[in-house]
Tab-separated table of C-alpha atoms and ligand atoms in Angstrom:
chain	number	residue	atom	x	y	z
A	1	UNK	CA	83.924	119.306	73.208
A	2	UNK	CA	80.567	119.219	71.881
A	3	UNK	CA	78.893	121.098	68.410
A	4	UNK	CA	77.631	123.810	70.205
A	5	UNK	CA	80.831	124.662	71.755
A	6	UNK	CA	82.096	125.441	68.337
A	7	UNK	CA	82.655	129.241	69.115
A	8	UNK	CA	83.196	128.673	73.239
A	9	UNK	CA	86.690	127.786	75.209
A	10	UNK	CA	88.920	127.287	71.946
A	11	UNK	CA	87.869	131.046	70.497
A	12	UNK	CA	88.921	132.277	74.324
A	13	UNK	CA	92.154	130.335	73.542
A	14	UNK	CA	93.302	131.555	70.271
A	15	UNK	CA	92.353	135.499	71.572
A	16	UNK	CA	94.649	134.840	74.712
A	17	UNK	CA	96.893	131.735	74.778
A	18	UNK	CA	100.757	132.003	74.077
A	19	UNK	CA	100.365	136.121	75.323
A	20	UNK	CA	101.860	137.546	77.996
A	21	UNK	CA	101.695	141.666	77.595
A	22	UNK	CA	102.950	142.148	80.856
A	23	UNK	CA	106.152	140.956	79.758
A	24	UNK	CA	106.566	142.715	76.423
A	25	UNK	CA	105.733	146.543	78.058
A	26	UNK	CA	101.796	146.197	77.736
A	27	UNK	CA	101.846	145.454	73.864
A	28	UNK	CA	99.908	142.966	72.943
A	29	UNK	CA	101.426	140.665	70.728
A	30	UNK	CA	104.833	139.106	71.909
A	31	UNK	CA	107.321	140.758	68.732
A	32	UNK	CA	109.092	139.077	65.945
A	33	UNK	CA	112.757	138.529	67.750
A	34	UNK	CA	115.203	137.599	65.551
A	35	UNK	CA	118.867	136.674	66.021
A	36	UNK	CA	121.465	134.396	66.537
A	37	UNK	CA	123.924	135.081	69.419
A	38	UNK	CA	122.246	135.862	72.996
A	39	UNK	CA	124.381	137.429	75.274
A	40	UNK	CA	125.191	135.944	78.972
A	41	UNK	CA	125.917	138.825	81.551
A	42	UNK	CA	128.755	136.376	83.590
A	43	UNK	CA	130.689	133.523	83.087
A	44	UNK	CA	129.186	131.960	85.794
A	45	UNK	CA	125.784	132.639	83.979
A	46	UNK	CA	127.764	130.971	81.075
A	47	UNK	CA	128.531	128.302	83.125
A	48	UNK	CA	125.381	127.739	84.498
A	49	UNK	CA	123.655	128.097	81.472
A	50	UNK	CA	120.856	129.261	83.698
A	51	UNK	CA	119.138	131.661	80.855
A	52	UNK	CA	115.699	131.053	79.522
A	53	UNK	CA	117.206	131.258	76.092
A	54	UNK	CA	120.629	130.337	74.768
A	55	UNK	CA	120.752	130.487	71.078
A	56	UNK	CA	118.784	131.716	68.301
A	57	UNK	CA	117.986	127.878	66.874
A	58	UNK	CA	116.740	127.016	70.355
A	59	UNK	CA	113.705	129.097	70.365
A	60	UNK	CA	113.295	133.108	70.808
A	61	UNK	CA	109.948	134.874	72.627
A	62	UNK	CA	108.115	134.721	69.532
A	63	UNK	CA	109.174	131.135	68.997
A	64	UNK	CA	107.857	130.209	72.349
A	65	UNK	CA	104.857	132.155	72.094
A	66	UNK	CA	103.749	130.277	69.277
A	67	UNK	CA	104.823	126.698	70.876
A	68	UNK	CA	102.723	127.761	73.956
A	69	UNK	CA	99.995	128.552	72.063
A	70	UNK	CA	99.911	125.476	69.809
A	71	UNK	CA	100.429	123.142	72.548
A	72	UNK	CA	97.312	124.785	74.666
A	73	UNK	CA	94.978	124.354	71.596
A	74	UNK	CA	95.959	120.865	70.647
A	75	UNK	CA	95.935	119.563	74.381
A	76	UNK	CA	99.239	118.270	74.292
A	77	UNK	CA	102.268	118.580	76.746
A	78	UNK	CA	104.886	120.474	74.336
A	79	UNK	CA	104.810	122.265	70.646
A	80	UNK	CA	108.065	122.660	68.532
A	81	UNK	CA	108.181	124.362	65.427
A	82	UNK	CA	110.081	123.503	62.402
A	83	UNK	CA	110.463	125.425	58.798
A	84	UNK	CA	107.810	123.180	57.061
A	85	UNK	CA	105.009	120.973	57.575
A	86	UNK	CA	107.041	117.805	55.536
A	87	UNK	CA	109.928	118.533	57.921
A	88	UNK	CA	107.962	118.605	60.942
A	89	UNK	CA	106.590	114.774	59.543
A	90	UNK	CA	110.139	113.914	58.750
A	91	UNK	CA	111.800	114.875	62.548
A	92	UNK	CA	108.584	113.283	64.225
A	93	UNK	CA	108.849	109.947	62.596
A	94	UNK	CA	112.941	110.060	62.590
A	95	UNK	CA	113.129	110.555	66.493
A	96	UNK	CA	111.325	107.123	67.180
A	97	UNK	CA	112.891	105.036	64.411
A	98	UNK	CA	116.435	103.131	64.159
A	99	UNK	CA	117.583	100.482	61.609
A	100	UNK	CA	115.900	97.449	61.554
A	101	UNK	CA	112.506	98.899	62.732
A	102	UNK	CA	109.031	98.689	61.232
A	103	UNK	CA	106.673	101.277	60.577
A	104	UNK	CA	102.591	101.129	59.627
A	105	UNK	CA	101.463	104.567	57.448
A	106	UNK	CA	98.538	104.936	56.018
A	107	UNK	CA	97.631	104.796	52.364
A	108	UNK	CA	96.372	107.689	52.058
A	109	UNK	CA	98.854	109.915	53.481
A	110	UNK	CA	100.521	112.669	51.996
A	111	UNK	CA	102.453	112.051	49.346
A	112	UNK	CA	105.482	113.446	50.051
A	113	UNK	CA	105.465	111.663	53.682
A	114	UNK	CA	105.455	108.266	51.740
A	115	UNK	CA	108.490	109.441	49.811
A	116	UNK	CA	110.153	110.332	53.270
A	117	UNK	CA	109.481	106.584	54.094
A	118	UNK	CA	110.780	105.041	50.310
A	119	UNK	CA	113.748	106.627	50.157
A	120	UNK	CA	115.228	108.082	53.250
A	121	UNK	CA	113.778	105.681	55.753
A	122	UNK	CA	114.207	102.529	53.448
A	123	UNK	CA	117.884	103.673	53.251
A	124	UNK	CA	118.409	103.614	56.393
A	125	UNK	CA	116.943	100.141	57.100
A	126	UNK	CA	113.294	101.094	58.085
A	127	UNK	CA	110.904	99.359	56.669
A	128	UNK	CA	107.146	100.738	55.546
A	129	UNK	CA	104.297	98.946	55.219
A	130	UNK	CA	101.142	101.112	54.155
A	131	UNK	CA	97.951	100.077	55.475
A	132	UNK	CA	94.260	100.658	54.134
A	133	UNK	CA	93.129	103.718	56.088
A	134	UNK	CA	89.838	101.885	56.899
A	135	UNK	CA	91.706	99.322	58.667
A	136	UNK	CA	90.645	100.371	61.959
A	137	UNK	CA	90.960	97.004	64.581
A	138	UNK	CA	92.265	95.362	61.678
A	139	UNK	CA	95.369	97.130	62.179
A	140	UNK	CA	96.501	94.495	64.912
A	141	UNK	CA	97.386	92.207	62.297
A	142	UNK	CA	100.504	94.304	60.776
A	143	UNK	CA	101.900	95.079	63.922
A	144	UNK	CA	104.616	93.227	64.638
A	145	UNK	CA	107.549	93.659	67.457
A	146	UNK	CA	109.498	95.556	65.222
A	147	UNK	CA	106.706	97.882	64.720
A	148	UNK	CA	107.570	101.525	66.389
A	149	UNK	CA	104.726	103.270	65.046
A	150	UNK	CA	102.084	103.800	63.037
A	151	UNK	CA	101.153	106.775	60.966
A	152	UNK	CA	97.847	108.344	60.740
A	153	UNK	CA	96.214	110.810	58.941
A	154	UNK	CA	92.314	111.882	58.568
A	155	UNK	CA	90.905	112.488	56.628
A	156	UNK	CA	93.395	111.268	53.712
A	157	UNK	CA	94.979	113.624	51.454
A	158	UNK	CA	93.040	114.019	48.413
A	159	UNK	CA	90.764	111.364	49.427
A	160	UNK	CA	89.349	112.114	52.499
A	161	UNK	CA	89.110	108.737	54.240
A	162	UNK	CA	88.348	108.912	58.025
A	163	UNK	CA	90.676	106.702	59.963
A	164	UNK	CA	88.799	104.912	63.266
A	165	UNK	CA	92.016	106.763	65.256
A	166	UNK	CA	91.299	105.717	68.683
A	167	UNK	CA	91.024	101.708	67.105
A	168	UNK	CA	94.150	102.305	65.685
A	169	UNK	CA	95.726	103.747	68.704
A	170	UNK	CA	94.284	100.694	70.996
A	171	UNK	CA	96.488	98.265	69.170
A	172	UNK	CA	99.310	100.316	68.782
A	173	UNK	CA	99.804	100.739	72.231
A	174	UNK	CA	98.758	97.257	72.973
A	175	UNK	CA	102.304	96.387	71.236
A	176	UNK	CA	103.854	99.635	73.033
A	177	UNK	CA	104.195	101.702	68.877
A	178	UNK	CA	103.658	105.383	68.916
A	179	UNK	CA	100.569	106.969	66.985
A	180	UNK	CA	101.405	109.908	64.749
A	181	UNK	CA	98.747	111.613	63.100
A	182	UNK	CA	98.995	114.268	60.273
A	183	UNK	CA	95.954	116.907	61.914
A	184	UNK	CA	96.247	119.177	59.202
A	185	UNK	CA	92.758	119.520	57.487
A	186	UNK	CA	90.784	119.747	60.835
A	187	UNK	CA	93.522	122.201	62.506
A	188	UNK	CA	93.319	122.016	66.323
A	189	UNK	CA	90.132	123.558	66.703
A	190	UNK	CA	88.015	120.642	64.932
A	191	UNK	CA	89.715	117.191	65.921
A	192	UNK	CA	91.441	116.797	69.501
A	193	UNK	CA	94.135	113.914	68.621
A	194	UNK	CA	95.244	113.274	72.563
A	195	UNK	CA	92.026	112.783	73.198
A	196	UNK	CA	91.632	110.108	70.916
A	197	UNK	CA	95.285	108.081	71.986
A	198	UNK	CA	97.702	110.250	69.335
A	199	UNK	CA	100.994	110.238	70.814
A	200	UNK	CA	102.455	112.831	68.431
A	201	UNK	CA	100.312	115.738	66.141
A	202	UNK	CA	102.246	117.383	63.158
A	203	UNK	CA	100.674	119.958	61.316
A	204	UNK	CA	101.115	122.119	57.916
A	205	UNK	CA	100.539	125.061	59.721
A	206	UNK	CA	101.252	126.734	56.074
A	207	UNK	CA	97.544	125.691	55.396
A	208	UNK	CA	94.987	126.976	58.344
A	209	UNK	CA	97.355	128.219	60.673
A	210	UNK	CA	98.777	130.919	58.670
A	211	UNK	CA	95.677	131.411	56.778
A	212	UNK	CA	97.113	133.315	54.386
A	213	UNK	CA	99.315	131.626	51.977
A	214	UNK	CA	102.208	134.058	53.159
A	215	UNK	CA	104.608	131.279	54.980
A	216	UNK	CA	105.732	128.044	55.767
A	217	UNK	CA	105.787	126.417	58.831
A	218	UNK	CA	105.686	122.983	60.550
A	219	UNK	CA	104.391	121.922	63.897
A	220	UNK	CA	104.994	119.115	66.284
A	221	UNK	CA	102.812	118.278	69.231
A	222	UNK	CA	103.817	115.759	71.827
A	223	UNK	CA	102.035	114.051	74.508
A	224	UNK	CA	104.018	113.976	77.897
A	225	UNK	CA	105.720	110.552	77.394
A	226	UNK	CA	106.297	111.098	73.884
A	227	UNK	CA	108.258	114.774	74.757
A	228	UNK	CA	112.059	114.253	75.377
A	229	UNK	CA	112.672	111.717	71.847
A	230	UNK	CA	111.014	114.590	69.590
A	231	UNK	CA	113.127	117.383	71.346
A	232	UNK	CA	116.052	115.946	71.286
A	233	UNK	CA	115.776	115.311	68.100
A	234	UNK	CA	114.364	117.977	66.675
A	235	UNK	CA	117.469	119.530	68.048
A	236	UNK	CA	120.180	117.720	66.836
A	237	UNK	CA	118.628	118.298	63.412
A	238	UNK	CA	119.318	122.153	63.737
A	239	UNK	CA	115.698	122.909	62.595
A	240	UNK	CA	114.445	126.562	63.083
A	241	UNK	CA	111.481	128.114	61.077
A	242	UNK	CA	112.063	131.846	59.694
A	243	UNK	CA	110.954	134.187	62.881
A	244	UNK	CA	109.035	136.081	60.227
A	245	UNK	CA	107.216	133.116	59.650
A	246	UNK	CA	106.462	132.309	63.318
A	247	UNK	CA	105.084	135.754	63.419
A	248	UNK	CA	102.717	135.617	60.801
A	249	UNK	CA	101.456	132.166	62.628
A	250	UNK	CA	100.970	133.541	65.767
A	251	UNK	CA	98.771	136.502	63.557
A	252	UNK	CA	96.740	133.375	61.823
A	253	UNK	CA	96.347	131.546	65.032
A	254	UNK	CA	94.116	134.574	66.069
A	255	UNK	CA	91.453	134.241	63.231
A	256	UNK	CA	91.694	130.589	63.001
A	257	UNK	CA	87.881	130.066	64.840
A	258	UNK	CA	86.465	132.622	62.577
A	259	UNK	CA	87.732	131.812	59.462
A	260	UNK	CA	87.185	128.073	59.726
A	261	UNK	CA	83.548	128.776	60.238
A	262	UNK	CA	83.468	130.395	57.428
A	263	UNK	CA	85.316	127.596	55.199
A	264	UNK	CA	83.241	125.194	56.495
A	265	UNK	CA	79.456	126.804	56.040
A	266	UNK	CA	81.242	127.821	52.306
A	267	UNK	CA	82.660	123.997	51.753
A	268	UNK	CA	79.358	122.537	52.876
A	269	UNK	CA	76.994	124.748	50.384
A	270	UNK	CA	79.691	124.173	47.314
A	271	UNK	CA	79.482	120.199	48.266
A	272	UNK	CA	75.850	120.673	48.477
A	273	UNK	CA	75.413	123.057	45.212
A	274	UNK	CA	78.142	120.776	43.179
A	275	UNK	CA	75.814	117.259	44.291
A	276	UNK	CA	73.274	118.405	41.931
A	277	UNK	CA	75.357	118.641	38.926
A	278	UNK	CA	74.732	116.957	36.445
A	279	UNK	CA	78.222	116.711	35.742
A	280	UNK	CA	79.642	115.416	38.988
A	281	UNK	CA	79.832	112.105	39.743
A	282	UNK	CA	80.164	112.058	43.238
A	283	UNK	CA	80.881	114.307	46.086
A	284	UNK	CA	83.518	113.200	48.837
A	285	UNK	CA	83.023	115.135	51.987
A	286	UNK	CA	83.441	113.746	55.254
A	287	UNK	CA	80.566	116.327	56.924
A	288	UNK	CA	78.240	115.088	53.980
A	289	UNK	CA	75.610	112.211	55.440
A	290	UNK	CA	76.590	110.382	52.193
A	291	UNK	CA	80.088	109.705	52.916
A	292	UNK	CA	81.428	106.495	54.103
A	293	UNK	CA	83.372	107.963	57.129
A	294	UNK	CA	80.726	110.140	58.019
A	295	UNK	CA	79.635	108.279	60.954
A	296	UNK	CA	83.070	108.534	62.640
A	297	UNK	CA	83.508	111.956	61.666
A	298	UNK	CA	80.443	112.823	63.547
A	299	UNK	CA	81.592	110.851	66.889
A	300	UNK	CA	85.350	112.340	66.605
A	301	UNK	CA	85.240	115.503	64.941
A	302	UNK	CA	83.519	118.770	65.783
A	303	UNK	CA	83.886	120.531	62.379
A	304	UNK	CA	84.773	120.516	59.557
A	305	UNK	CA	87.069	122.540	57.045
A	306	UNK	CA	86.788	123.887	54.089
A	307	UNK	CA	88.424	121.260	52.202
A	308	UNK	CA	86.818	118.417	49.796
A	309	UNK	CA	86.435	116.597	46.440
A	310	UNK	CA	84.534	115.367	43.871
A	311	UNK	CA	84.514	113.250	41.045
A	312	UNK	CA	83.268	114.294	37.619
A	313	UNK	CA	81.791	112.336	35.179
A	314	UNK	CA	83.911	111.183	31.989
A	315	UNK	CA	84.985	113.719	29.954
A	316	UNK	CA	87.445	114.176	27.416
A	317	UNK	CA	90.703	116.491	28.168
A	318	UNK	CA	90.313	119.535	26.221
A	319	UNK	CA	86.503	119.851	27.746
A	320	UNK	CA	88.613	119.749	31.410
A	321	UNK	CA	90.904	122.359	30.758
A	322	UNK	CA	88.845	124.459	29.221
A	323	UNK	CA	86.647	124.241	32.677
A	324	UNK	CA	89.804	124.809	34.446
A	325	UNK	CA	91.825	127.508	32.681
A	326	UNK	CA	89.070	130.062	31.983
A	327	UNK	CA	87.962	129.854	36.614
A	328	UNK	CA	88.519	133.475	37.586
A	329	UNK	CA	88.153	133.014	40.999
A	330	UNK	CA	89.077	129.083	41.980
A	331	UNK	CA	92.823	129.218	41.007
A	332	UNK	CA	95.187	126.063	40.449
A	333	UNK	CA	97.882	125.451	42.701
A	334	UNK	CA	99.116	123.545	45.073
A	335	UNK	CA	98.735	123.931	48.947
A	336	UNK	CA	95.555	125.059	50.567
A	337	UNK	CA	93.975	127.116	53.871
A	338	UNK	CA	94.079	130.221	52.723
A	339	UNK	CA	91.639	132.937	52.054
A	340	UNK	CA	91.308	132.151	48.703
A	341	UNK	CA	89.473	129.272	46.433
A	342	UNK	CA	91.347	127.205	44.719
A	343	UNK	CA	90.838	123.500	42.727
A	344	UNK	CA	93.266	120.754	41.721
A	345	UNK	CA	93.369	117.789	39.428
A	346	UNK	CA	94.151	114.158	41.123
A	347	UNK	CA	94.689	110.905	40.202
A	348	UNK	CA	95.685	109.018	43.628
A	349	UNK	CA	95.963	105.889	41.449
A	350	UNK	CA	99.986	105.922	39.957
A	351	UNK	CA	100.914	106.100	43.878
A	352	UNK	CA	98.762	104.108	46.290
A	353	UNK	CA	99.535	100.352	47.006
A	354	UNK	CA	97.470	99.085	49.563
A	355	UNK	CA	94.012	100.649	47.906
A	356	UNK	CA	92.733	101.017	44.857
A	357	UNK	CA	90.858	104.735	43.634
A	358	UNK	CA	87.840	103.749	41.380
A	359	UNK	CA	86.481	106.872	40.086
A	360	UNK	CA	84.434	107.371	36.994
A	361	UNK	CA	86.194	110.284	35.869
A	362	UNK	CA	88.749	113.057	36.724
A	363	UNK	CA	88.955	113.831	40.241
A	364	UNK	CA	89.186	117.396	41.420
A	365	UNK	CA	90.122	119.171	44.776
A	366	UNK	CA	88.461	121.862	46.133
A	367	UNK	CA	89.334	124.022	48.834
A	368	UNK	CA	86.378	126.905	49.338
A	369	UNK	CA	87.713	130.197	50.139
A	370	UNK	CA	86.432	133.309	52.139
A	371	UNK	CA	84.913	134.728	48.637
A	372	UNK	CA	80.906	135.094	48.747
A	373	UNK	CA	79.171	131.973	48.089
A	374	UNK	CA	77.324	133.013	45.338
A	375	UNK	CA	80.367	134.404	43.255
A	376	UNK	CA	82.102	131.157	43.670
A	377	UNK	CA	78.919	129.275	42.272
A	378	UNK	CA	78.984	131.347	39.233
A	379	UNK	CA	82.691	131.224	38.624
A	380	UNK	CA	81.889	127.424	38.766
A	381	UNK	CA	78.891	127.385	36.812
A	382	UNK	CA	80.585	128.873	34.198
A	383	UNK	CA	83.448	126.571	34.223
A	384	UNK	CA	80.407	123.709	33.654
A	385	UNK	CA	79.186	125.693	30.679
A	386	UNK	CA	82.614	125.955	28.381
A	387	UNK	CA	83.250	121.740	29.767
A	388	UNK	CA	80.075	120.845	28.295
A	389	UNK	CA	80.805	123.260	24.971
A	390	UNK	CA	84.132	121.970	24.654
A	391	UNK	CA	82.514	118.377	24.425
B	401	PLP	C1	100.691	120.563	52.784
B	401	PLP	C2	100.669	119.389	53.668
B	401	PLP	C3	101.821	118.977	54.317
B	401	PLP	C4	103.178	119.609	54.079
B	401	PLP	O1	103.235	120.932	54.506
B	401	PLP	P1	104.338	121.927	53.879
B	401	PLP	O2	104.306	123.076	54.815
B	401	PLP	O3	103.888	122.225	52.504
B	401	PLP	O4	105.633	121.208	53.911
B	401	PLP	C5	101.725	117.910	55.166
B	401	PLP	N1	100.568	117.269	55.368
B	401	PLP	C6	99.440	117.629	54.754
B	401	PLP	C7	98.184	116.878	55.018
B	401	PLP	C8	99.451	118.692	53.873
B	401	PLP	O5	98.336	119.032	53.232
């Protein structure tokens, strides 16, 4: 998919895919089913088990909607949906794994998938090795024939590395390992993981998906061969999001095109705006000519989110939070992809173990919001003024 395509067959997609009207008496969204117990109209139909749906946990119409729809966008053969984007990392990387295996993750994942792998995984006799997310080729070199598969993510959680995926995916598969990659910041629309040799997608669909900071909700994307593992597995877990939750998805999934638009163009002119400062350090933004990934994000990706960091100068504590606490319209808090601004604190550097963060001074997260440009700038600017009075 090229730039200018940026409004063209995906924008069809999230207006139309995962519908089907006809089948719901003309309205046009599928509804919010819920329930547990469906009801067979024979025993032979009991039997035969020859229903399109069984059980509650198994999927409902608005369960399936959603899965159809996901799956379209992403390009992959089948979507399942699970009540969390951590769980949908956890059952992804648990249906290819059994004791005595290896697996590669990335260094810059997020954090809570590296405590999946510490304690759960290590406990159950699979070992982790994290890898520098610039490894790219290199990656060859830690793969070994234990080695089931290796964890991606890009750009990096709080740090925005971007991963050479489809170098990473060579050698995996050169050694027959999976490729999983955490697609979250870039949300279907913006990076096509199949098309770049990801075996399995999982998402936070709680960020861009919803779009609202409303719900909570994981995804899993499989290519064909990687299907029947996740789904069975994902089943014998008895995972099932909250059909409210699906709902208000399926409702984010059709603003997604616009409202990323919009985060980007807002990201891009706060990364911009926030370069000049004399009181940032540095500006880390993979869509910025000035960051070290840039080049691959420009041959993989085809947008950008609204998403990013930067790095302040030195400053003393009390000058920080009195930036930070008197923001009326960036608030603090974790989570992100909503309609609203928000900006976060991080320190990557009590964590990490196969990089090291060098950064001046205090890091901060930024995610821009759908509030007018200008507003956020001021809110900002202010923030600025009492850090440099507080000095
Ligand atoms: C938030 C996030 C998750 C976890 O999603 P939850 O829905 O909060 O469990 C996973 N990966 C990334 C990159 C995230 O930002």
């Amino acid at each position: 998919m090229t730039k200018t395509q940026k409004s063209g067959k995906h924008a069809t997609q999230l207006a139309h895919s995962g519908r089907d009207p006809a089948g719901f008496h003309g309205f046009v969204n599928a509804p919010l089913y819920r329930g547990s117990t469906v009801l067979y109209p024979s025993y032979d139909s009991l039997l035969a088990d020859d229903q399109d749906y069984s059980y509650g946990r198994l999927g409902t119409p608005t369960v399936r909607a959603l899965q159809d729809a996901l799956a379209e966008m992403e390009g992959g053969h089948a979507s399942l949906l699970t009540p969390s984007g951590l769980s949908a990392i956890t059952t992804a990387i648990v249906s290819f794994v059994s004791s005595g295996d290896h697996i590669l993750v990335s260094d810059s994942v997020y954090r809570p998938t590296r405590r999946f792998c510490d304690t759960v995984l290590s406990r159950l006799g699979v070992t982790t090795t994290y890898y520098d997310p610039l490894i790219g080729a290199g990656i060859s070199e830690l793969l070994t024939e234990r080695t089931k598969l290796v964890f991606t993510e890009s750009p990096g959680s709080q740090t925005f590395e971007i991963q050479d995926i489809p170098a990473i995916a060579t050698a995996a598969h050169a050694v027959g390992a999976e490729v999983m990659m955490d697609n979250t910041w870039a949300t279907p629309l913006y990076f096509k993981p199949f098309q770049h040799g990801v075996d399995v997608v999982v998402h936070a669909a709680t960020k861009y998906l919803v779009g609202h900071a409303d719900a909570m909700l994981g995804v899993i994307t499989m290519s064909e061969s990687a299907t029947a593992p996740v789904v069975k597995t994902h089943d014998i877990l008895g995972l099932c999001p909250g059909p409210e939750d699906v709902y208000l998805t399926l409702r984010g999934l059709r603003t997604l095109d616009v409202r990323l638009q919009r985060h980007e163009e807002t990201g891009l002119a706060l990364a911009a705006w926030l370069a000049e400062r004399p009181e940032v350090s540095k500006v880390i933004h993979p869509a910025r000519t000035d960051h070290p990934g840039h080049a691959l994000w420009k041959r993989d990706f085809t947008g950008a989110s609204g998403l990013f960091a930067i790095v302040l100068k030195p400053v003393p504590r009390p000058a920080l939070a009195a930036m930070l606490d008197g923001l009326s319209l960036f608030g603090m808090g974790y989570s992100w992809g909503g309609y609203e601004s928000l900006i976060l604190p991080f320190d990557p550097r009590g964590y990490r173990s196969a990089t090291v963060w060098d950064a001046e001074g205090p890091s901060l997260r930024l995610h821009a919001g759908l509030e007018d440009i200008e507003d956020l700038k001021a809110d900002l600017e202010a923030g600025f003024r009492r850090l440099s009075d507080t000095r």
